[in-house]
N, CA, C and O atoms as a Tinker XYZ file with bonds, in Angstrom:
   264  protein
     1  N     -7.413000   24.813000   15.488000    73     2
     2  CA    -7.523000   23.687000   14.582000    64     1     3
     3  C     -6.922000   22.428000   15.201000    63     2     4     5
     4  O     -6.904000   21.384000   14.550000    81     3
     5  N     -6.450000   22.493000   16.387000    73     3     6
     6  CA    -5.866000   21.328000   17.044000    64     5     7
     7  C     -6.868000   20.673000   17.989000    63     6     8     9
     8  O     -6.487000   20.168000   19.045000    81     7
     9  N     -8.151000   20.679000   17.613000    73     7    10
    10  CA    -9.146000   20.059000   18.466000    64     9    11
    11  C     -8.921000   18.550000   18.512000    63    10    12    13
    12  O     -8.339000   17.966000   17.598000    81    11
    13  N     -9.387000   17.941000   19.579000    73    11    14
    14  CA    -9.191000   16.512000   19.774000    64    13    15
    15  C     -9.804000   15.711000   18.633000    63    14    16    17
    16  O     -9.211000   14.731000   18.183000    81    15
    17  N    -10.975000   16.110000   18.160000    73    15    18
    18  CA   -11.623000   15.390000   17.068000    64    17    19
    19  C    -10.807000   15.432000   15.792000    63    18    20    21
    20  O    -10.711000   14.427000   15.088000    81    19
    21  N    -10.216000   16.581000   15.480000    73    19    22
    22  CA    -9.408000   16.723000   14.270000    64    21    23
    23  C     -8.133000   15.899000   14.373000    63    22    24    25
    24  O     -7.717000   15.267000   13.402000    81    23
    25  N     -7.513000   15.905000   15.549000    73    23    26
    26  CA    -6.301000   15.112000   15.765000    64    25    27
    27  C     -6.622000   13.626000   15.619000    63    26    28    29
    28  O     -5.865000   12.887000   14.990000    81    27
    29  N     -7.740000   13.186000   16.197000    73    27    30
    30  CA    -8.154000   11.795000   16.066000    64    29    31
    31  C     -8.390000   11.434000   14.600000    63    30    32    33
    32  O     -8.025000   10.344000   14.160000    81    31
    33  N     -8.998000   12.345000   13.851000    73    31    34
    34  CA    -9.250000   12.110000   12.429000    64    33    35
    35  C     -7.936000   11.918000   11.675000    63    34    36    37
    36  O     -7.798000   10.988000   10.880000    81    35
    37  N     -6.972000   12.804000   11.929000    73    35    38
    38  CA    -5.687000   12.697000   11.247000    64    37    39
    39  C     -4.944000   11.416000   11.632000    63    38    40    41
    40  O     -4.287000   10.805000   10.790000    81    39
    41  N     -5.045000   11.017000   12.875000    73    39    42
    42  CA    -4.432000    9.760000   13.305000    64    41    43
    43  C     -5.080000    8.589000   12.556000    63    42    44    45
    44  O     -4.390000    7.675000   12.105000    81    43
    45  N     -6.405000    8.626000   12.428000    73    43    46
    46  CA    -7.109000    7.577000   11.697000    64    45    47
    47  C     -6.695000    7.510000   10.235000    63    46    48    49
    48  O     -6.506000    6.421000    9.692000    81    47
    49  N     -6.553000    8.658000    9.599000    73    47    50
    50  CA    -6.111000    8.698000    8.204000    64    49    51
    51  C     -4.687000    8.145000    8.101000    63    50    52    53
    52  O     -4.375000    7.401000    7.171000    81    51
    53  N     -3.842000    8.501000    9.037000    73    51    54
    54  CA    -2.473000    7.988000    9.042000    64    53    55
    55  C     -2.437000    6.475000    9.186000    63    54    56    57
    56  O     -1.675000    5.800000    8.494000    81    55
    57  N     -3.251000    5.945000   10.076000    73    55    58
    58  CA    -3.316000    4.492000   10.266000    64    57    59
    59  C     -3.817000    3.817000    8.990000    63    58    60    61
    60  O     -3.319000    2.756000    8.613000    81    59
    61  N     -4.792000    4.423000    8.327000    73    59    62
    62  CA    -5.299000    3.892000    7.060000    64    61    63
    63  C     -4.173000    3.796000    6.031000    63    62    64    65
    64  O     -4.029000    2.775000    5.359000    81    63
    65  N     -3.376000    4.859000    5.908000    73    63    66
    66  CA    -2.262000    4.853000    4.956000    64    65    67
    67  C     -1.240000    3.774000    5.302000    63    66    68    69
    68  O     -0.726000    3.092000    4.416000    81    67
    69  N     -0.949000    3.624000    6.586000    73    67    70
    70  CA     0.014000    2.606000    7.008000    64    69    71
    71  C     -0.486000    1.214000    6.642000    63    70    72    73
    72  O      0.255000    0.427000    6.052000    81    71
    73  N     -1.729000    0.903000    6.985000    73    71    74
    74  CA    -2.273000   -0.426000    6.692000    64    73    75
    75  C     -2.339000   -0.688000    5.198000    63    74    76    77
    76  O     -2.000000   -1.781000    4.744000    81    75
    77  N     -2.771000    0.301000    4.431000    73    75    78
    78  CA    -2.843000    0.130000    2.983000    64    77    79
    79  C     -1.449000   -0.067000    2.402000    63    78    80    81
    80  O     -1.252000   -0.905000    1.522000    81    79
    81  N     -0.498000    0.690000    2.885000    73    79    82
    82  CA     0.874000    0.546000    2.408000    64    81    83
    83  C      1.449000   -0.821000    2.716000    63    82    84    85
    84  O      2.158000   -1.397000    1.890000    81    83
    85  N      1.154000   -1.345000    3.891000    73    83    86
    86  CA     1.642000   -2.671000    4.265000    64    85    87
    87  C      1.060000   -3.736000    3.336000    63    86    88    89
    88  O      1.778000   -4.627000    2.883000    81    87
    89  N     -0.236000   -3.645000    3.055000    73    87    90
    90  CA    -0.864000   -4.632000    2.173000    64    89    91
    91  C     -0.278000   -4.555000    0.766000    63    90    92    93
    92  O      0.011000   -5.584000    0.156000    81    91
    93  N     -0.102000   -3.330000    0.248000    73    91    94
    94  CA     0.498000   -3.182000   -1.085000    64    93    95
    95  C      1.926000   -3.719000   -1.108000    63    94    96    97
    96  O      2.317000   -4.385000   -2.067000    81    95
    97  N      2.707000   -3.441000   -0.070000    73    95    98
    98  CA     4.098000   -3.898000   -0.031000    64    97    99
    99  C      4.191000   -5.410000    0.145000    63    98   100   101
   100  O      5.056000   -6.052000   -0.449000    81    99
   101  N      3.312000   -5.976000    0.952000    73    99   102
   102  CA     3.371000   -7.407000    1.249000    64   101   103
   103  C      2.866000   -8.263000    0.088000    63   102   104   105
   104  O      3.389000   -9.352000   -0.151000    81   103
   105  N      1.859000   -7.780000   -0.632000    73   103   106
   106  CA     1.277000   -8.603000   -1.685000    64   105   107
   107  C      0.724000   -7.742000   -2.818000    63   106   108   109
   108  O     -0.489000   -7.559000   -2.923000    81   107
   109  N      1.596000   -7.220000   -3.654000    73   107   110
   110  CA     1.116000   -6.375000   -4.756000    64   109   111
   111  C      0.223000   -7.134000   -5.738000    63   110   112   113
   112  O     -0.710000   -6.558000   -6.297000    81   111
   113  N      0.503000   -8.410000   -5.950000    73   111   114
   114  CA    -0.319000   -9.194000   -6.878000    64   113   115
   115  C     -1.754000   -9.316000   -6.353000    63   114   116   117
   116  O     -2.709000   -9.221000   -7.123000    81   115
   117  N     -1.900000   -9.526000   -5.045000    73   115   118
   118  CA    -3.242000   -9.611000   -4.453000    64   117   119
   119  C     -3.990000   -8.295000   -4.624000    63   118   120   121
   120  O     -5.168000   -8.286000   -4.980000    81   119
   121  N     -3.301000   -7.181000   -4.367000    73   119   122
   122  CA    -3.955000   -5.878000   -4.494000    64   121   123
   123  C     -4.341000   -5.590000   -5.942000    63   122   124   125
   124  O     -5.388000   -4.995000   -6.198000    81   123
   125  N     -3.507000   -6.007000   -6.886000    73   123   126
   126  CA    -3.824000   -5.821000   -8.301000    64   125   127
   127  C     -5.094000   -6.603000   -8.654000    63   126   128   129
   128  O     -5.977000   -6.090000   -9.342000    81   127
   129  N     -5.175000   -7.855000   -8.173000    73   127   130
   130  CA    -6.382000   -8.669000   -8.425000    64   129   131
   131  C     -7.601000   -8.056000   -7.757000    63   130   132   133
   132  O     -8.690000   -8.048000   -8.333000    81   131
   133  N     -7.424000   -7.540000   -6.537000    73   131   134
   134  CA    -8.546000   -6.938000   -5.813000    64   133   135
   135  C     -9.065000   -5.702000   -6.545000    63   134   136   137
   136  O    -10.273000   -5.479000   -6.616000    81   135
   137  N     -8.144000   -4.899000   -7.089000    73   135   138
   138  CA    -8.573000   -3.703000   -7.826000    64   137   139
   139  C     -9.279000   -4.070000   -9.125000    63   138   140   141
   140  O    -10.265000   -3.435000   -9.501000    81   139
   141  N     -8.773000   -5.098000   -9.811000    73   139   142
   142  CA    -9.443000   -5.560000  -11.036000    64   141   143
   143  C    -10.843000   -6.071000  -10.706000    63   142   144   145
   144  O    -11.794000   -5.816000  -11.444000    81   143
   145  N    -10.959000   -6.788000   -9.599000    73   143   146
   146  CA   -12.252000   -7.300000   -9.172000    64   145   147
   147  C    -13.214000   -6.161000   -8.850000    63   146   148   149
   148  O    -14.396000   -6.232000   -9.184000    81   147
   149  N    -12.714000   -5.118000   -8.208000    73   147   150
   150  CA   -13.557000   -3.970000   -7.875000    64   149   151
   151  C    -14.019000   -3.253000   -9.143000    63   150   152   153
   152  O    -15.156000   -2.786000   -9.211000    81   151
   153  N    -13.151000   -3.166000  -10.140000    73   151   154
   154  CA   -13.533000   -2.525000  -11.400000    64   153   155
   155  C    -14.642000   -3.284000  -12.118000    63   154   156   157
   156  O    -15.468000   -2.687000  -12.809000    81   155
   157  N    -14.652000   -4.598000  -11.950000    73   155   158
   158  CA   -15.648000   -5.428000  -12.624000    64   157   159
   159  C    -16.939000   -5.591000  -11.828000    63   158   160   161
   160  O    -17.938000   -6.060000  -12.373000    81   159
   161  N    -16.940000   -5.219000  -10.568000    73   159   162
   162  CA   -18.122000   -5.391000   -9.715000    64   161   163
   163  C    -19.190000   -4.354000  -10.074000    63   162   164   165
   164  O    -18.863000   -3.220000  -10.424000    81   163
   165  N    -20.454000   -4.740000   -9.987000    73   163   166
   166  CA   -21.534000   -3.785000  -10.250000    64   165   167
   167  C    -21.566000   -2.675000   -9.191000    63   166   168   169
   168  O    -21.141000   -2.868000   -8.052000    81   167
   169  N    -22.081000   -1.513000   -9.597000    73   167   170
   170  CA   -22.131000   -0.356000   -8.697000    64   169   171
   171  C    -22.893000   -0.652000   -7.410000    63   170   172   173
   172  O    -22.469000   -0.227000   -6.335000    81   171
   173  N    -24.009000   -1.371000   -7.498000    73   171   174
   174  CA   -24.807000   -1.618000   -6.300000    64   173   175
   175  C    -24.046000   -2.462000   -5.270000    63   174   176   177
   176  O    -24.211000   -2.261000   -4.066000    81   175
   177  N    -23.225000   -3.389000   -5.726000    73   175   178
   178  CA   -22.426000   -4.202000   -4.802000    64   177   179
   179  C    -21.376000   -3.322000   -4.122000    63   178   180   181
   180  O    -21.169000   -3.420000   -2.912000    81   179
   181  N    -20.721000   -2.470000   -4.897000    73   179   182
   182  CA   -19.723000   -1.571000   -4.315000    64   181   183
   183  C    -20.360000   -0.617000   -3.303000    63   182   184   185
   184  O    -19.756000   -0.312000   -2.275000    81   183
   185  N    -21.569000   -0.149000   -3.587000    73   183   186
   186  CA   -22.272000    0.733000   -2.644000    64   185   187
   187  C    -22.575000    0.008000   -1.337000    63   186   188   189
   188  O    -22.353000    0.547000   -0.253000    81   187
   189  N    -23.084000   -1.215000   -1.446000    73   187   190
   190  CA   -23.424000   -1.984000   -0.248000    64   189   191
   191  C    -22.172000   -2.249000    0.591000    63   190   192   193
   192  O    -22.200000   -2.108000    1.814000    81   191
   193  N    -21.083000   -2.630000   -0.063000    73   191   194
   194  CA   -19.834000   -2.884000    0.655000    64   193   195
   195  C    -19.326000   -1.585000    1.295000    63   194   196   197
   196  O    -18.866000   -1.597000    2.436000    81   195
   197  N    -19.408000   -0.468000    0.563000    73   195   198
   198  CA   -18.973000    0.812000    1.104000    64   197   199
   199  C    -19.786000    1.245000    2.307000    63   198   200   201
   200  O    -19.229000    1.693000    3.309000    81   199
   201  N    -21.098000    1.114000    2.214000    73   199   202
   202  CA   -21.972000    1.489000    3.335000    64   201   203
   203  C    -21.724000    0.577000    4.532000    63   202   204   205
   204  O    -21.648000    1.048000    5.667000    81   203
   205  N    -21.599000   -0.730000    4.283000    73   203   206
   206  CA   -21.344000   -1.670000    5.378000    64   205   207
   207  C    -20.008000   -1.360000    6.055000    63   206   208   209
   208  O    -19.902000   -1.423000    7.280000    81   207
   209  N    -19.002000   -1.027000    5.267000    73   207   210
   210  CA   -17.696000   -0.691000    5.821000    64   209   211
   211  C    -17.773000    0.586000    6.653000    63   210   212   213
   212  O    -17.194000    0.654000    7.737000    81   211
   213  N    -18.482000    1.597000    6.157000    73   211   214
   214  CA   -18.630000    2.846000    6.901000    64   213   215
   215  C    -19.372000    2.619000    8.214000    63   214   216   217
   216  O    -18.976000    3.157000    9.248000    81   215
   217  N    -20.430000    1.837000    8.183000    73   215   218
   218  CA   -21.196000    1.547000    9.402000    64   217   219
   219  C    -20.340000    0.770000   10.396000    63   218   220   221
   220  O    -20.362000    1.054000   11.593000    81   219
   221  N    -19.587000   -0.213000    9.900000    73   219   222
   222  CA   -18.718000   -0.988000   10.792000    64   221   223
   223  C    -17.660000   -0.082000   11.417000    63   222   224   225
   224  O    -17.355000   -0.209000   12.602000    81   223
   225  N    -17.102000    0.828000   10.626000    73   223   226
   226  CA   -16.109000    1.767000   11.157000    64   225   227
   227  C    -16.696000    2.682000   12.214000    63   226   228   229
   228  O    -16.085000    2.902000   13.260000    81   227
   229  N    -17.877000    3.216000   11.947000    73   227   230
   230  CA   -18.535000    4.080000   12.933000    64   229   231
   231  C    -18.859000    3.315000   14.212000    63   230   232   233
   232  O    -18.693000    3.838000   15.314000    81   231
   233  N    -19.315000    2.091000   14.062000    73   231   234
   234  CA   -19.618000    1.258000   15.230000    64   233   235
   235  C    -18.356000    1.005000   16.050000    63   234   236   237
   236  O    -18.381000    1.084000   17.278000    81   235
   237  N    -17.262000    0.703000   15.373000    73   235   238
   238  CA   -15.996000    0.476000   16.067000    64   237   239
   239  C    -15.538000    1.733000   16.805000    63   238   240   241
   240  O    -15.110000    1.659000   17.956000    81   239
   241  N    -15.627000    2.876000   16.148000    73   239   242
   242  CA   -15.258000    4.147000   16.792000    64   241   243
   243  C    -16.147000    4.404000   18.004000    63   242   244   245
   244  O    -15.659000    4.799000   19.063000    81   243
   245  N    -17.436000    4.183000   17.851000    73   243   246
   246  CA   -18.374000    4.408000   18.951000    64   245   247
   247  C    -18.050000    3.497000   20.137000    63   246   248   249
   248  O    -18.068000    3.941000   21.285000    81   247
   249  N    -17.753000    2.219000   19.857000    73   247   250
   250  CA   -17.432000    1.283000   20.929000    64   249   251
   251  C    -16.135000    1.664000   21.650000    63   250   252   253
   252  O    -16.046000    1.558000   22.874000    81   251
   253  N    -15.137000    2.104000   20.890000    73   251   254
   254  CA   -13.853000    2.458000   21.492000    64   253   255
   255  C    -13.967000    3.736000   22.308000    63   254   256   257
   256  O    -13.388000    3.835000   23.390000    81   255
   257  N    -14.706000    4.715000   21.801000    73   255   258
   258  CA   -14.821000    6.016000   22.471000    64   257   259
   259  C    -15.808000    6.010000   23.627000    63   258   260   261
   260  O    -15.834000    6.964000   24.405000    81   259
   261  N    -16.602000    4.994000   23.764000    73   259   262
   262  CA   -17.643000    4.919000   24.787000    64   261   263
   263  C    -17.097000    4.690000   26.149000    63   262   264
   264  O    -17.857000    4.605000   27.113000    81   263
């Protein structure tokens, strides 16, 4: 279970938690507004943003690993 891909995945999840924690700690009011905005956004907009974010992440991973 210590394959390179799994280790890379866990490192990525850890980095995600660190960045999210920094944003919450640095500006809780901004994050509260962002979450309220996300709750009010239509489903199709959230889907498009989610897909675009996933594609951008995959592209970044592909470029770095290439």
